[in-house]
């Protein structure tokens, strides 16, 4: 199984094909380069979108709660005094 030369270099190994003829392999030095700075745009945008979505859901729930409370108040105010809703349950007697 052959390993790619760049993978070998990242692991600190020098492929024999990259060592010039007549060079002592013990004198070859591997110089590691620094990785590029991480781009934070994606995680920041994702966080902002998730936050905006959460705020949107909470605001929608608050609006629905307000509409329900307003409707309940209007219905209660429109009902004549002393009139209420009641539910009667009739029990059947066994034979």
PDB file of C-alpha atoms in Angstrom:
ATOM      1  CA  UNK A   1       0.000   0.000   0.000  1.00  0.00           C
ATOM      2  CA  UNK A   2       1.430   3.322  -1.034  1.00  0.00           C
ATOM      3  CA  UNK A   3       1.002   6.504   1.001  1.00  0.00           C
ATOM      4  CA  UNK A   4       0.729   9.871  -0.722  1.00  0.00           C
ATOM      5  CA  UNK A   5       3.891  12.017  -0.438  1.00  0.00           C
ATOM      6  CA  UNK A   6       1.993  14.952   1.162  1.00  0.00           C
ATOM      7  CA  UNK A   7       0.577  12.616   3.834  1.00  0.00           C
ATOM      8  CA  UNK A   8       4.089  11.381   4.532  1.00  0.00           C
ATOM      9  CA  UNK A   9       5.377  14.944   4.793  1.00  0.00           C
ATOM     10  CA  UNK A  10       2.575  15.887   7.204  1.00  0.00           C
ATOM     11  CA  UNK A  11       3.528  12.897   9.351  1.00  0.00           C
ATOM     12  CA  UNK A  12       7.162  14.072   9.406  1.00  0.00           C
ATOM     13  CA  UNK A  13       8.488  11.446   6.991  1.00  0.00           C
ATOM     14  CA  UNK A  14      10.365  12.250   3.828  1.00  0.00           C
ATOM     15  CA  UNK A  15       9.604  10.032   0.830  1.00  0.00           C
ATOM     16  CA  UNK A  16      12.766   8.603  -0.715  1.00  0.00           C
ATOM     17  CA  UNK A  17      11.732  10.035  -4.088  1.00  0.00           C
ATOM     18  CA  UNK A  18      12.102  13.580  -2.721  1.00  0.00           C
ATOM     19  CA  UNK A  19      15.653  13.094  -1.412  1.00  0.00           C
ATOM     20  CA  UNK A  20      18.228  14.060  -4.057  1.00  0.00           C
ATOM     21  CA  UNK A  21      20.817  11.482  -5.132  1.00  0.00           C
ATOM     22  CA  UNK A  22      23.926  11.449  -2.993  1.00  0.00           C
ATOM     23  CA  UNK A  23      22.267  13.171  -0.020  1.00  0.00           C
ATOM     24  CA  UNK A  24      22.546  11.563   3.378  1.00  0.00           C
ATOM     25  CA  UNK A  25      18.918  11.005   4.575  1.00  0.00           C
ATOM     26  CA  UNK A  26      20.014  11.698   8.162  1.00  0.00           C
ATOM     27  CA  UNK A  27      20.844  15.293   7.255  1.00  0.00           C
ATOM     28  CA  UNK A  28      17.461  16.097   5.716  1.00  0.00           C
ATOM     29  CA  UNK A  29      15.260  18.377   7.829  1.00  0.00           C
ATOM     30  CA  UNK A  30      11.476  18.524   7.566  1.00  0.00           C
ATOM     31  CA  UNK A  31      10.065  22.024   7.964  1.00  0.00           C
ATOM     32  CA  UNK A  32       6.408  22.158   8.946  1.00  0.00           C
ATOM     33  CA  UNK A  33       4.310  25.063   7.803  1.00  0.00           C
ATOM     34  CA  UNK A  34       1.562  26.642   9.884  1.00  0.00           C
ATOM     35  CA  UNK A  35      -2.029  26.073   8.959  1.00  0.00           C
ATOM     36  CA  UNK A  36      -4.064  28.974   7.665  1.00  0.00           C
ATOM     37  CA  UNK A  37      -6.153  30.912  10.131  1.00  0.00           C
ATOM     38  CA  UNK A  38      -9.619  29.445  10.581  1.00  0.00           C
ATOM     39  CA  UNK A  39     -12.486  31.162   8.826  1.00  0.00           C
ATOM     40  CA  UNK A  40     -15.154  31.927  11.446  1.00  0.00           C
ATOM     41  CA  UNK A  41     -17.755  33.255   8.998  1.00  0.00           C
ATOM     42  CA  UNK A  42     -19.711  29.992   8.763  1.00  0.00           C
ATOM     43  CA  UNK A  43     -20.116  29.332  12.508  1.00  0.00           C
ATOM     44  CA  UNK A  44     -20.987  32.981  13.198  1.00  0.00           C
ATOM     45  CA  UNK A  45     -23.628  33.081  10.458  1.00  0.00           C
ATOM     46  CA  UNK A  46     -25.064  29.762  11.671  1.00  0.00           C
ATOM     47  CA  UNK A  47     -25.316  31.104  15.226  1.00  0.00           C
ATOM     48  CA  UNK A  48     -27.033  34.288  14.038  1.00  0.00           C
ATOM     49  CA  UNK A  49     -29.530  32.371  11.906  1.00  0.00           C
ATOM     50  CA  UNK A  50     -30.335  29.975  14.759  1.00  0.00           C
ATOM     51  CA  UNK A  51     -30.779  32.888  17.171  1.00  0.00           C
ATOM     52  CA  UNK A  52     -33.017  34.759  14.736  1.00  0.00           C
ATOM     53  CA  UNK A  53     -35.103  31.617  14.221  1.00  0.00           C
ATOM     54  CA  UNK A  54     -35.495  31.128  17.955  1.00  0.00           C
ATOM     55  CA  UNK A  55     -36.533  34.757  18.428  1.00  0.00           C
ATOM     56  CA  UNK A  56     -39.021  34.376  15.564  1.00  0.00           C
ATOM     57  CA  UNK A  57     -40.618  31.322  17.148  1.00  0.00           C
ATOM     58  CA  UNK A  58     -40.860  32.987  20.571  1.00  0.00           C
ATOM     59  CA  UNK A  59     -42.360  36.164  19.060  1.00  0.00           C
ATOM     60  CA  UNK A  60     -44.908  34.099  17.122  1.00  0.00           C
ATOM     61  CA  UNK A  61     -45.947  32.261  20.294  1.00  0.00           C
ATOM     62  CA  UNK A  62     -46.285  35.567  22.145  1.00  0.00           C
ATOM     63  CA  UNK A  63     -48.432  36.994  19.343  1.00  0.00           C
ATOM     64  CA  UNK A  64     -50.697  33.940  19.367  1.00  0.00           C
ATOM     65  CA  UNK A  65     -51.028  34.138  23.157  1.00  0.00           C
ATOM     66  CA  UNK A  66     -51.926  37.825  22.909  1.00  0.00           C
ATOM     67  CA  UNK A  67     -54.549  37.157  20.234  1.00  0.00           C
ATOM     68  CA  UNK A  68     -56.058  34.346  22.315  1.00  0.00           C
ATOM     69  CA  UNK A  69     -56.190  36.550  25.435  1.00  0.00           C
ATOM     70  CA  UNK A  70     -57.729  39.435  23.490  1.00  0.00           C
ATOM     71  CA  UNK A  71     -60.333  37.129  21.971  1.00  0.00           C
ATOM     72  CA  UNK A  72     -61.212  35.640  25.348  1.00  0.00           C
ATOM     73  CA  UNK A  73     -61.579  39.112  26.846  1.00  0.00           C
ATOM     74  CA  UNK A  74     -63.784  40.285  23.974  1.00  0.00           C
ATOM     75  CA  UNK A  75     -66.017  37.217  24.213  1.00  0.00           C
ATOM     76  CA  UNK A  76     -66.353  37.621  27.985  1.00  0.00           C
ATOM     77  CA  UNK A  77     -67.201  41.309  27.618  1.00  0.00           C
ATOM     78  CA  UNK A  78     -69.786  40.658  24.895  1.00  0.00           C
ATOM     79  CA  UNK A  79     -71.654  38.023  26.891  1.00  0.00           C
ATOM     80  CA  UNK A  80     -74.628  39.368  28.837  1.00  0.00           C
ATOM     81  CA  UNK A  81     -74.211  39.598  32.578  1.00  0.00           C
ATOM     82  CA  UNK A  82     -75.068  36.449  34.435  1.00  0.00           C
ATOM     83  CA  UNK A  83     -74.844  34.257  31.347  1.00  0.00           C
ATOM     84  CA  UNK A  84     -72.179  31.619  31.402  1.00  0.00           C
ATOM     85  CA  UNK A  85     -71.381  28.382  29.741  1.00  0.00           C
ATOM     86  CA  UNK A  86     -72.075  25.217  31.594  1.00  0.00           C
ATOM     87  CA  UNK A  87     -71.874  21.565  30.744  1.00  0.00           C
ATOM     88  CA  UNK A  88     -74.126  19.079  32.481  1.00  0.00           C
ATOM     89  CA  UNK A  89     -73.278  15.438  32.658  1.00  0.00           C
ATOM     90  CA  UNK A  90     -76.191  13.043  32.979  1.00  0.00           C
ATOM     91  CA  UNK A  91     -75.404   9.806  34.647  1.00  0.00           C
ATOM     92  CA  UNK A  92     -77.254   6.692  33.632  1.00  0.00           C
ATOM     93  CA  UNK A  93     -78.422   4.498  36.382  1.00  0.00           C
ATOM     94  CA  UNK A  94     -77.669   0.839  35.978  1.00  0.00           C
ATOM     95  CA  UNK A  95     -80.510  -1.646  35.620  1.00  0.00           C
TER      96      UNK A  95
END
